[in-house]
């Protein structure tokens, strides 16, 4: 347990408003939004600046007290939750929420870790640019955490993952030193690419405190449709058609199931279906271009008309206004929340080659249904990049705790199918504290040894987010 003298020294750095110790104040920081992981901490530290954060980390390093960096606390895998024994301090970046610079000429946005993705998108838009990153939790998720897990989201099919947008980083290292790598260069081959070491490391190598992100031109024409399709195979066929017409204009291609959609319609106020025919699966396709009047709407109509004629699509609705576009996106973005309200669920965040998505979903569904009678399979997600949230909802009327206790058994059968397609068990949510046990089997040998050597070189005393990503040393 961190002692009182450490907390007093920290208070001297961050002030009263930067240090929360009352259990009623720290409660929201020690439990994840799905209420699956609950830890304990003596304090939540909320520094206001990078210098304050660095001074706090230096003190913790000297005291040998581990720290758990936390952004918006939207992790799906418990990545920002401290251990149960109360030995770790939570370091929240939420007060470090300044936009430092927006440069429409360089097309860059420099911001601090605590800026929410939504606020970052708005700052980019006000400068006439697009921050091409969008995830369901963007109103709450903070950029530091997003970069730490290398979030993917809805636009990966077009713009890549978070790491593809990072030009520069500022990081506080485990000894409290500040690495200022806030460069905005498009080319920089001066030695190892350090910034990419910290992106996706989930706070186990250091704390990202600021970043320079690459922006894109703002779209001038956007067309969105919701399509009911008879099968995942048909969804793939539709994707291939859009790619054949104009691959560069696809900014999102999202898959949902009829069951997942029924959860959204049941639990999310204001959710309405724009198509009439109930379908086994649905696709949300978004096309966007920075060219005005580029004819995207006409292209969308042409492709959907042909697909309706040959049965690839059963029903479709094209958004006629911004409000309709938002209403269609709401059906997709509320999937996680609706699933949570429906009951207990076990999440798998996997990726396979895009062409293998139909076979993966068919085989993983069969494996889960054979494992647990009545389990409700809810696959959805980013079909255009091969990342499927293969989530399982508890059987109707079953006990939630009984169902959740089978999480490893469920993840293991799903991941055996993932392995057969040479996929990944952690596509965009991270490894967190849920999945380090899988690492030896999946990234064992030379790869895991290399990761462990990097960890011990940068964080020799193991004070940065212990127990996350890598399995505990034997
Ligand atoms: C999403 O894409 O909505 C989230 O990453 C998903 C999840 O709940 O697994
Ligand atoms: Zn996702």
XYZ file of C-alpha atoms and ligand atoms in Angstrom:
484
model
C 0.000 0.000 0.000
C 1.370 3.449 -0.887
C 2.168 5.274 2.363
C 0.918 8.649 3.536
C 4.238 10.416 2.948
C 4.151 9.487 -0.765
C 0.600 10.797 -1.074
C 1.550 14.019 0.730
C 4.489 14.541 -1.624
C 2.189 13.937 -4.589
C -0.343 16.404 -3.173
C 2.400 19.004 -3.020
C 2.864 18.579 -6.786
C -0.721 18.344 -8.040
C -2.636 20.230 -5.338
C -5.881 19.186 -3.695
C -7.920 19.061 -6.884
C -5.320 16.772 -8.443
C -5.533 14.097 -5.759
C -8.639 12.077 -4.969
C -8.491 9.781 -1.958
C -12.054 9.461 -0.644
C -13.566 6.141 -1.772
C -16.652 8.011 -3.020
C -14.360 10.068 -5.309
C -12.180 7.188 -6.508
C -15.053 4.711 -7.083
C -15.583 5.683 -10.725
C -11.894 5.037 -11.480
C -11.552 1.557 -10.012
C -14.332 -0.114 -11.956
C -14.788 -0.450 -15.713
C -17.953 0.662 -17.520
C -19.183 -2.923 -17.924
C -18.658 -3.532 -14.193
C -16.589 -6.629 -14.880
C -13.362 -5.485 -13.237
C -13.129 -3.827 -9.860
C -9.838 -2.889 -8.223
C -8.800 -0.722 -5.301
C -6.555 2.260 -4.963
C -5.368 4.605 -2.221
C -5.582 7.554 -4.626
C -6.421 8.762 -8.085
C -3.906 11.361 -9.237
C -5.055 13.933 -11.772
C -2.085 16.046 -12.871
C -2.781 19.223 -14.810
C 0.398 19.226 -16.906
C 3.019 16.899 -18.324
C 5.558 18.306 -15.856
C 3.301 17.491 -12.913
C 2.639 14.011 -14.247
C 6.359 13.402 -14.744
C 7.169 14.582 -11.208
C 4.509 12.220 -9.817
C 5.854 9.268 -11.784
C 9.380 10.044 -10.561
C 8.194 9.931 -6.945
C 6.299 6.681 -7.550
C 9.360 5.154 -9.224
C 11.533 6.090 -6.261
C 8.975 4.594 -3.871
C 8.531 1.485 -6.057
C 4.792 2.175 -6.261
C 3.127 0.989 -9.483
C 0.897 3.347 -11.480
C -2.068 2.590 -13.723
C -2.645 5.202 -16.437
C -6.296 5.848 -17.175
C -8.061 7.953 -19.812
C -11.847 7.844 -20.277
C -12.119 4.399 -18.652
C -13.842 2.925 -21.712
C -11.572 -0.108 -22.063
C -13.237 -3.376 -23.045
C -10.465 -5.431 -21.416
C -9.897 -3.751 -18.061
C -6.734 -2.000 -19.286
C -7.066 1.001 -16.942
C -8.286 -0.737 -13.789
C -5.904 -1.115 -10.823
C -5.215 -4.389 -9.004
C -7.517 -5.665 -6.250
C -4.863 -5.414 -3.527
C -4.760 -1.609 -3.505
C -1.014 -1.478 -4.207
C -1.330 0.658 -7.352
C -2.126 4.337 -7.855
C -4.364 5.463 -10.722
C -2.945 8.257 -12.883
C -5.769 9.933 -14.736
C -5.008 12.163 -17.727
C -8.458 13.769 -17.690
C -7.296 17.252 -16.628
C -4.679 17.371 -19.360
C -7.192 18.268 -22.021
C -5.781 21.122 -24.038
C -5.635 21.336 -27.794
C -2.098 22.667 -28.218
C -2.171 23.426 -31.932
C -4.154 22.850 -35.114
C -2.320 23.479 -38.362
C -4.407 23.223 -41.532
C -1.318 23.803 -43.683
C 0.639 20.914 -42.191
C -2.690 19.084 -41.646
C -1.780 18.293 -38.045
C -3.483 18.423 -34.667
C -1.389 18.585 -31.502
C -3.279 17.693 -28.367
C -2.946 16.441 -24.816
C -3.836 12.963 -23.668
C -7.043 13.918 -21.857
C -8.789 15.428 -24.892
C -11.759 13.246 -25.811
C -11.885 11.915 -29.342
C -15.089 13.912 -29.898
C -13.380 17.164 -28.844
C -10.429 16.328 -31.098
C -12.770 15.715 -34.047
C -14.450 19.070 -33.417
C -11.112 20.912 -33.209
C -10.068 19.391 -36.531
C -13.421 20.242 -38.155
C -13.227 23.860 -36.959
C -9.943 24.128 -38.847
C -11.612 22.713 -41.968
C -10.021 19.258 -41.613
C -11.031 15.742 -40.630
C -9.568 13.654 -37.827
C -10.286 10.327 -39.469
C -10.839 8.226 -36.360
C -14.239 7.207 -35.064
C -15.176 4.730 -32.345
C -18.448 4.083 -30.538
C -17.175 5.556 -27.234
C -15.705 8.711 -28.805
C -17.632 11.089 -26.528
C -15.831 9.683 -23.465
C -12.673 7.936 -24.670
C -9.561 10.108 -24.357
C -6.818 10.376 -26.945
C -4.053 9.145 -24.630
C -5.907 5.910 -23.994
C -6.962 5.606 -27.613
C -3.335 5.812 -28.727
C -2.169 3.549 -25.910
C -4.424 0.773 -27.218
C -4.059 1.689 -30.890
C -7.832 1.841 -31.303
C -9.213 1.040 -34.733
C -12.895 1.785 -35.110
C -15.174 2.526 -37.997
C -12.834 4.197 -40.484
C -9.880 1.789 -40.415
C -10.940 0.447 -43.810
C -10.007 3.841 -45.268
C -7.523 5.565 -42.938
C -5.898 2.779 -40.914
C -5.705 2.458 -37.120
C -4.802 5.123 -34.566
C -1.091 4.403 -35.032
C -1.336 5.364 -38.697
C -2.329 8.891 -37.654
C 0.521 9.500 -35.198
C 3.358 11.741 -36.345
C 4.747 12.606 -32.935
C 4.370 11.781 -29.243
C 5.267 13.094 -25.835
C 5.681 10.339 -23.263
C 6.485 10.207 -19.566
C 8.795 7.249 -19.028
C 8.731 4.922 -16.002
C 11.544 6.852 -14.280
C 9.727 10.161 -14.676
C 11.780 11.433 -17.619
C 9.855 13.227 -20.363
C 10.500 12.144 -23.952
C 9.501 14.981 -26.233
C 9.004 13.459 -29.652
C 6.280 15.893 -30.706
C 7.531 16.204 -34.253
C 5.230 16.680 -37.204
C 7.446 15.289 -39.919
C 6.094 13.123 -42.696
C 9.500 11.558 -43.150
C 11.872 10.828 -40.296
C 14.063 7.746 -40.412
C 16.465 8.839 -37.710
C 16.933 5.595 -35.847
C 14.249 3.398 -34.306
C 10.646 4.541 -34.563
C 10.120 5.094 -30.829
C 6.638 6.527 -31.040
C 5.232 3.300 -32.435
C 6.632 1.434 -29.430
C 4.337 3.355 -27.119
C 1.274 3.202 -29.379
C -0.445 -0.085 -28.575
C 1.671 -0.751 -25.469
C -1.378 -0.061 -23.275
C 0.568 2.110 -20.843
C 3.026 -0.637 -19.930
C 6.077 1.248 -21.230
C 5.195 4.832 -20.368
C 2.333 7.308 -20.306
C 1.430 9.133 -23.505
C 0.835 12.753 -22.483
C 0.516 14.489 -25.871
C 0.497 13.664 -29.571
C 0.711 15.158 -33.031
C -1.917 13.579 -35.268
C -2.218 13.595 -39.022
C -5.424 15.112 -40.393
C -7.238 14.442 -43.657
C -9.302 16.696 -45.921
C -12.893 17.123 -44.785
C -15.396 15.152 -46.862
C -17.632 17.297 -49.063
C -19.986 14.522 -50.030
C -21.068 11.652 -47.766
C -23.555 8.898 -48.578
C -24.749 6.363 -46.008
C -27.020 3.352 -46.432
C -28.329 0.599 -44.226
C -28.799 -2.683 -46.087
C -30.458 -5.890 -44.970
C -28.553 -8.882 -46.353
C -29.381 -12.608 -46.334
C -25.960 -13.778 -45.085
C -22.450 -12.700 -44.153
C -21.370 -14.097 -47.513
C -23.735 -11.625 -49.188
C -22.269 -8.817 -47.053
C -18.827 -9.771 -48.349
C -20.101 -9.856 -51.939
C -21.505 -6.346 -51.447
C -18.194 -5.112 -50.034
C -16.366 -6.544 -53.037
C -18.753 -4.694 -55.340
C -18.128 -1.358 -53.642
C -14.424 -1.998 -53.795
C -14.658 -2.764 -57.492
C -16.478 0.512 -58.168
C -14.491 2.950 -56.057
C -12.522 1.412 -53.202
C -11.096 4.790 -52.175
C -14.507 6.200 -51.336
C -15.449 3.523 -48.762
C -15.047 5.149 -45.349
C -16.934 2.505 -43.343
C -18.362 -0.930 -44.000
C -19.928 -2.280 -40.824
C -21.687 -5.571 -40.174
C -24.508 -6.206 -37.694
C -26.713 -9.214 -37.027
C -30.493 -9.336 -36.813
C -30.200 -10.330 -33.148
C -27.840 -7.468 -32.299
C -30.182 -5.079 -34.080
C -33.143 -6.369 -32.062
C -31.226 -5.587 -28.837
C -30.621 -2.011 -30.026
C -34.288 -1.534 -30.946
C -35.380 -2.971 -27.581
C -33.013 -1.082 -25.289
C -31.981 2.186 -26.940
C -34.523 4.999 -26.748
C -35.143 6.629 -30.119
C -33.602 3.813 -32.186
C -35.701 3.145 -35.291
C -35.288 0.910 -38.305
C -35.200 2.651 -41.689
C -35.816 -0.626 -43.595
C -38.919 -2.802 -43.365
C -37.767 -6.300 -44.278
C -36.253 -8.128 -41.290
C -32.921 -9.609 -42.341
C -30.445 -12.066 -40.796
C -27.649 -9.497 -41.144
C -27.275 -5.801 -41.848
C -24.556 -3.706 -43.403
C -23.916 -0.018 -42.851
C -21.955 1.398 -45.735
C -20.574 4.920 -45.739
C -18.975 6.516 -48.789
C -17.185 9.849 -48.496
C -15.037 12.072 -50.651
C -13.379 15.478 -50.304
C -14.499 16.254 -53.872
C -17.798 18.157 -54.014
C -20.596 16.744 -56.185
C -18.606 13.617 -56.953
C -21.691 11.510 -57.629
C -21.398 9.215 -54.618
C -25.132 9.104 -54.067
C -25.698 7.988 -57.664
C -23.034 5.319 -57.330
C -24.569 4.064 -54.090
C -28.009 3.851 -55.729
C -26.650 2.036 -58.755
C -24.820 -0.597 -56.708
C -27.740 -1.138 -54.346
C -30.259 -1.395 -57.169
C -28.232 -4.150 -58.816
C -27.756 -5.891 -55.452
C -31.498 -5.727 -54.709
C -32.234 -7.199 -58.104
C -29.936 -10.198 -57.720
C -30.787 -10.811 -54.046
C -27.440 -9.814 -52.533
C -29.393 -7.156 -50.653
C -32.921 -7.786 -49.305
C -33.818 -4.211 -48.422
C -31.964 -0.900 -48.233
C -32.411 2.685 -47.083
C -30.215 5.596 -48.090
C -29.965 8.514 -45.647
C -31.573 11.661 -47.072
C -30.336 14.079 -44.413
C -27.731 14.496 -41.685
C -30.373 13.453 -39.155
C -31.102 10.223 -41.047
C -27.394 9.526 -41.347
C -26.986 9.938 -37.598
C -30.005 7.698 -36.978
C -28.466 4.906 -39.066
C -25.105 5.267 -37.298
C -26.876 5.171 -33.944
C -28.095 1.639 -34.748
C -24.497 0.558 -35.129
C -22.849 2.600 -32.400
C -25.270 1.560 -29.682
C -24.588 -2.139 -30.159
C -22.312 -2.448 -27.114
C -24.617 -0.480 -24.846
C -27.665 -2.462 -25.992
C -25.832 -5.708 -25.404
C -24.907 -4.610 -21.918
C -28.555 -3.794 -21.139
C -29.695 -7.151 -22.516
C -27.557 -9.035 -19.983
C -24.115 -10.514 -19.410
C -21.871 -10.862 -22.428
C -18.445 -12.239 -23.237
C -16.568 -10.240 -25.844
C -14.122 -11.436 -28.445
C -12.364 -8.751 -30.467
C -10.853 -10.702 -33.311
C -9.587 -10.079 -36.795
C -9.237 -12.394 -39.755
C -8.565 -11.674 -43.422
C -11.646 -9.898 -44.808
C -12.320 -12.746 -47.247
C -12.538 -15.189 -44.314
C -15.122 -13.269 -42.263
C -18.110 -15.385 -43.445
C -16.373 -18.705 -42.735
C -15.073 -17.430 -39.410
C -18.526 -16.332 -38.239
C -20.142 -19.613 -39.365
C -17.541 -21.797 -37.657
C -17.249 -19.764 -34.464
C -21.047 -19.659 -34.151
C -21.249 -23.442 -34.440
C -18.447 -23.868 -31.876
C -20.124 -21.591 -29.315
C -23.558 -23.115 -29.795
C -22.028 -26.552 -29.229
C -20.299 -25.307 -26.070
C -23.255 -23.561 -24.383
C -26.813 -24.467 -25.126
C -28.925 -21.427 -25.910
C -25.992 -18.989 -26.083
C -26.879 -15.973 -28.193
C -24.249 -15.132 -30.770
C -23.956 -11.428 -31.629
C -21.254 -10.820 -34.238
C -20.843 -7.233 -35.409
C -18.179 -4.764 -36.297
C -15.752 -3.565 -38.837
C -16.213 -6.003 -41.683
C -14.315 -3.800 -44.128
C -11.072 -4.392 -42.211
C -11.809 -7.932 -40.991
C -12.301 -6.952 -37.305
C -15.346 -8.678 -35.849
C -16.674 -8.238 -32.318
C -17.749 -11.820 -31.851
C -19.786 -11.296 -28.719
C -21.815 -13.884 -26.858
C -24.889 -13.018 -24.849
C -26.003 -15.204 -21.954
C -28.808 -17.686 -22.727
C -32.255 -16.295 -21.890
C -33.076 -16.976 -18.238
C -29.574 -18.172 -17.322
C -27.502 -16.930 -14.398
C -25.188 -14.039 -15.360
C -22.366 -15.051 -12.996
C -22.480 -18.656 -14.268
C -22.239 -17.396 -17.830
C -19.378 -14.963 -17.165
C -17.423 -17.686 -15.359
C -17.170 -19.454 -18.707
C -15.391 -16.571 -20.400
C -12.104 -18.407 -20.906
C -13.846 -21.506 -22.268
C -15.795 -19.333 -24.718
C -12.782 -17.284 -25.761
C -10.763 -20.469 -26.229
C -13.228 -22.078 -28.673
C -13.609 -18.834 -30.606
C -9.880 -18.325 -30.773
C -9.259 -21.818 -32.086
C -11.312 -20.775 -35.115
C -9.421 -17.471 -35.281
C -6.164 -19.413 -35.282
C -7.315 -21.579 -38.178
C -7.608 -18.385 -40.238
C -4.303 -17.014 -39.012
C -6.119 -14.177 -37.278
C -5.653 -12.139 -34.098
C -7.379 -12.518 -30.722
C -6.843 -8.838 -29.988
C -7.705 -6.691 -32.970
C -8.454 -3.211 -31.601
C -9.431 -3.380 -27.918
C -6.058 -4.428 -26.572
C -4.917 -7.263 -24.333
C -5.538 -5.420 -21.054
C -5.869 -7.551 -17.978
C -8.307 -9.956 -19.623
C -6.051 -11.616 -22.140
C -2.373 -11.737 -21.057
C -2.888 -15.441 -20.320
C -3.232 -16.044 -24.050
C 0.065 -14.412 -24.972
C 2.449 -17.385 -24.479
C 0.324 -19.560 -26.726
C -0.111 -16.911 -29.439
C 2.995 -14.788 -29.328
C 5.324 -17.186 -27.581
C 8.961 -17.983 -28.333
C 11.069 -15.263 -29.886
C 8.186 -12.777 -30.138
C 7.153 -12.839 -26.476
C 10.788 -12.894 -25.332
C 11.438 -9.780 -27.419
C 8.431 -8.023 -25.887
C 9.593 -8.987 -22.376
C 13.070 -7.632 -23.103
C 11.616 -4.349 -24.325
C 9.461 -4.137 -21.190
C 12.359 -4.782 -18.835
C 14.669 -2.395 -20.712
C 12.214 0.509 -20.503
C 10.485 -0.338 -17.215
C 13.025 -2.427 -15.267
C 11.125 -2.138 -11.977
C 7.781 -3.010 -13.528
C 5.882 0.019 -12.214
C 3.960 0.840 -15.411
C 0.498 -0.742 -15.564
C 1.544 -4.127 -14.135
C -0.367 -7.222 -15.120
C -1.501 -5.800 -18.443
C -0.518 -7.111 -21.898
C 2.299 -9.441 -20.813
C 1.797 -12.477 -18.586
C 3.353 -12.163 -15.116
C 6.962 -13.368 -15.070
C 7.298 -16.951 -13.712
C -17.545 -1.177 -31.302
O -17.000 -1.229 -32.401
O -18.712 -0.755 -31.155
C -16.780 -1.652 -30.090
O -15.417 -1.736 -30.428
C -17.311 -2.937 -29.670
C -17.627 -4.003 -28.699
O -18.565 -3.880 -27.886
O -17.064 -5.124 -28.681
Zn -15.057 -1.837 -32.644
